[in-house]
Each structure stands twice: as structure tokens, then as C-alpha cells.
Coordinates of C-alpha atoms in Angstrom, one line a residue:
X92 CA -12.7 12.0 10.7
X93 CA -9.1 13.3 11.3
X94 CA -6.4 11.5 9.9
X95 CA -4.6 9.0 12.5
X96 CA -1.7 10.5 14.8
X97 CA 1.6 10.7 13.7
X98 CA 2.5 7.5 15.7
X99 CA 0.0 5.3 14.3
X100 CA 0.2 3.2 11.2
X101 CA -2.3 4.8 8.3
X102 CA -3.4 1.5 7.2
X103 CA -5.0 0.4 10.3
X104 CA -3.5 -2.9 11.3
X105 CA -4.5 -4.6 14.1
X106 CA -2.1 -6.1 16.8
X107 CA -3.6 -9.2 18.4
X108 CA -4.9 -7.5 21.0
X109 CA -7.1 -5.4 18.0
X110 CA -5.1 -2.4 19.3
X111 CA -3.7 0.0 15.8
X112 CA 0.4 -0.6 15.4
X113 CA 2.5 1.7 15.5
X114 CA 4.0 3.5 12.5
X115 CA 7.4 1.6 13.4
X116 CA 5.7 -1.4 14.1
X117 CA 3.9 -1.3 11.1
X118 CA 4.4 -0.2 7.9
X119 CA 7.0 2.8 9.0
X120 CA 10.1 -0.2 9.0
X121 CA 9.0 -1.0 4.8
X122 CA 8.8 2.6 4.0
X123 CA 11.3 4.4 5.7
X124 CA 14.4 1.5 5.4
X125 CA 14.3 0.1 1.9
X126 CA 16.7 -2.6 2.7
X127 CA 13.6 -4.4 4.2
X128 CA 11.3 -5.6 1.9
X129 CA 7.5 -6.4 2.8
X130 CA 7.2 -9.9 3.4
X131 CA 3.7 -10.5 1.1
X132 CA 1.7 -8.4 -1.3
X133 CA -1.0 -7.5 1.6
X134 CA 2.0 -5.8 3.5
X135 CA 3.5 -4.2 0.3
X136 CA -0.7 -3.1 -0.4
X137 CA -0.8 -1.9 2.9
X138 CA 2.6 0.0 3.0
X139 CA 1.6 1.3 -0.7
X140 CA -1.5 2.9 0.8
X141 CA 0.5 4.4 4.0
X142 CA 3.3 6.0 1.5
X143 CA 0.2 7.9 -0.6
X144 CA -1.0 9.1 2.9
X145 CA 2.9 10.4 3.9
X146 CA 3.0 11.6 0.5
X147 CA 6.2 9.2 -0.1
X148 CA 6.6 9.4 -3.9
X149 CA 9.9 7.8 -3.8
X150 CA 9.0 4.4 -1.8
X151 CA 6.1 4.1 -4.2
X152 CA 7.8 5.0 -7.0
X153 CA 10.0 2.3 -6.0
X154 CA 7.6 -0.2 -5.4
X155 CA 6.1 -0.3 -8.6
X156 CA 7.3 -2.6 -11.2
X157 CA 9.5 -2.0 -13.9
X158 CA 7.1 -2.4 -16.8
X159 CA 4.2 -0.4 -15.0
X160 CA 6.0 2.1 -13.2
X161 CA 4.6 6.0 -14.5
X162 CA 7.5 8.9 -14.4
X163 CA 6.0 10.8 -12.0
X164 CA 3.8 10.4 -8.6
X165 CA 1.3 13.4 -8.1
X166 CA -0.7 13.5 -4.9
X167 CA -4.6 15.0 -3.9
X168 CA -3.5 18.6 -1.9
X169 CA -5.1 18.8 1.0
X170 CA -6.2 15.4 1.5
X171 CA -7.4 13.7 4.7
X172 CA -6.9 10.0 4.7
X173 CA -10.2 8.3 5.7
X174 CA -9.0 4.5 6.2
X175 CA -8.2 1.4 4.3
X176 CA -10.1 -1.8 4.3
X177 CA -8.1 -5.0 3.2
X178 CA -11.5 -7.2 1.4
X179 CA -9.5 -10.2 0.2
X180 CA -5.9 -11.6 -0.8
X181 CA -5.5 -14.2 -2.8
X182 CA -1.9 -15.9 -3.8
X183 CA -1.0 -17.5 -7.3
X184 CA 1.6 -19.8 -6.5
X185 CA 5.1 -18.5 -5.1
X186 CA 5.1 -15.1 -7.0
X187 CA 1.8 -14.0 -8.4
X188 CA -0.6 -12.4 -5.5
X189 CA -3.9 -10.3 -5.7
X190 CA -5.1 -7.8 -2.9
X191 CA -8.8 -6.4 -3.0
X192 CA -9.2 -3.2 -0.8
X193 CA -11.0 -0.1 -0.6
X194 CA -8.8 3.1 0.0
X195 CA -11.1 6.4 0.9
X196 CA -9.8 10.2 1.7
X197 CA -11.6 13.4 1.8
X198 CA -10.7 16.2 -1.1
X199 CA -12.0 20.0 -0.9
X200 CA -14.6 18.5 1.3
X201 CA -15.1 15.7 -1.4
X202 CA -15.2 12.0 -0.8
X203 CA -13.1 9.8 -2.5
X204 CA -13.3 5.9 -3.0
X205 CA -11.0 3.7 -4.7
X206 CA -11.8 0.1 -5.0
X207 CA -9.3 -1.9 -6.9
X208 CA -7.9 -5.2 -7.0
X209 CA -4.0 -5.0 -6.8
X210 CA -2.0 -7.6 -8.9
X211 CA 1.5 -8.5 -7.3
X212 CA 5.0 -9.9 -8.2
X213 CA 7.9 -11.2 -6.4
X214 CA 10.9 -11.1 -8.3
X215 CA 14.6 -10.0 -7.5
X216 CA 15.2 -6.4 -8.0
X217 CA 18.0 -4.5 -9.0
X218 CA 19.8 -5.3 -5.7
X219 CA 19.1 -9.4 -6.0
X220 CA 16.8 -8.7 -2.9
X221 CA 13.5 -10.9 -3.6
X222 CA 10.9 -8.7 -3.1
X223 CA 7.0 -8.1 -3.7
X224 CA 6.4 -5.2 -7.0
X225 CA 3.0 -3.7 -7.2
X226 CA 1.7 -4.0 -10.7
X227 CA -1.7 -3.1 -12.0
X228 CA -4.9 -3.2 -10.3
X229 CA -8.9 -3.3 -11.8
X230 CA -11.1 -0.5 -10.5
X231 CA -14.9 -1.4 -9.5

């Protein structure tokens, strides 16, 4: 399965008319204009997920909490993005949010399946913005 056209959002979401958003519609106007901060976990997930199939080590980079955040972001060469599927999102009051999702790609003709449960935080960053941090996540 080829990876979605240019246009299209990576991370599959669905207008109300179940027709795929566009990039700009989508998860393009979190990634590409920092100033704009997704407006729950899901969208930060789903933005995440987007930014590993752009190869955008500097919005995830960014995105990831403080305490968690690793030095570096390597990525898979050569690989083709499969799909996302959002299973469940879950909020803990105001600022705590979990996302469950399955992430799969193709690598060197290999497939590849992460399962993981996201854990969230919204919390002012560095430019008093409130926004939504990805922060850890359990693997099945």
C-alpha cells in the first residue's frame, strides 16, 4: 500500500463526510506553524504520528516533554507508512490524557507494528502557550 499523496493528512482523519483531510486541514497547521498548539492529546498523537512519517525531527523533538525528551530523533530509511488507527482516548482531568493506537509502516520489505499507549500533559511551555507534551507510552 503506497503511502498517502502529498495532500492528504498521514494519519487518516476523517471529515464528516468520512472523506481523508487534507494535510492543511489536518495535522499540516500543528506541524508546520508551531505557534498553534494541538487542541487535545488525540490531535497532538495524531500530529506526532504525521511528523515520523514527514520525517519532522524538530516538531517531535518539540513535542516531547521536558523530562522525557531523548537528544536525538532517528528515523526507519526507506519506510512506507502503512496507517494509524486511534483505539481509545481517555482524559485525566484537565491535564493528564492517554491515547491507545496502533502505528504500522513497511521496512526493507518488513512489517512493523507499534502498539502503545501514549501518556499526555498540558502544561505551559517555554513560550506561556498552554499546550499538550507527549510523554511516555506502554508498548503491547
Amino acid at each position: 500500500m503506497p503511502s498517502p499523496p502529498a495532500d492528504l493528512c498521514p494519519c487518516g482523519r476523517l471529515n464528516a463526510r468520512r472523506q481523508p483531510l487534507a494535510w492543511g486541514a489536518c495535522c499540516g497547521r500543528y506541524v508546520d506553524d508551531w505557534a498553534l498548539p494541538a487542541p487535545d492529546a488525540e490531535s497532538l498523537m495524531r500530529s506526532r504520528y504525521s511528523a515520523f512519517v514527514r520525517e519532522r525531527a524538530d516538531y517531535l523533538l518539540a513535542t516531547w516533554a521536558d523530562e522525557q525528551r531523548p537528544a536525538t530523533l532517528d528515523f526507519d530509511p526507506g519506510a512506507c507508512w502503512l496507517g494509524l488507527d486511534v483505539r481509545s482516548q481517555s482524559t485525566n482531568g484537565d491535564d493528564r490524557a492517554e491515547v491507545e493506537f496502533v502505528a504500522r509502516w513497511r521496512v526493507a520489505g518488513r512489517a512493523v507494528r507499534l502498539h502503545e499507549r501514549s501518556r499526555f500533559v498540558r502544561r505551559a511551555g517555554a513560550d506561556g502557550v498552554l499546550r499538550w507534551w507527549y510523554v511516555d507510552g506502554d508498548q503491547f
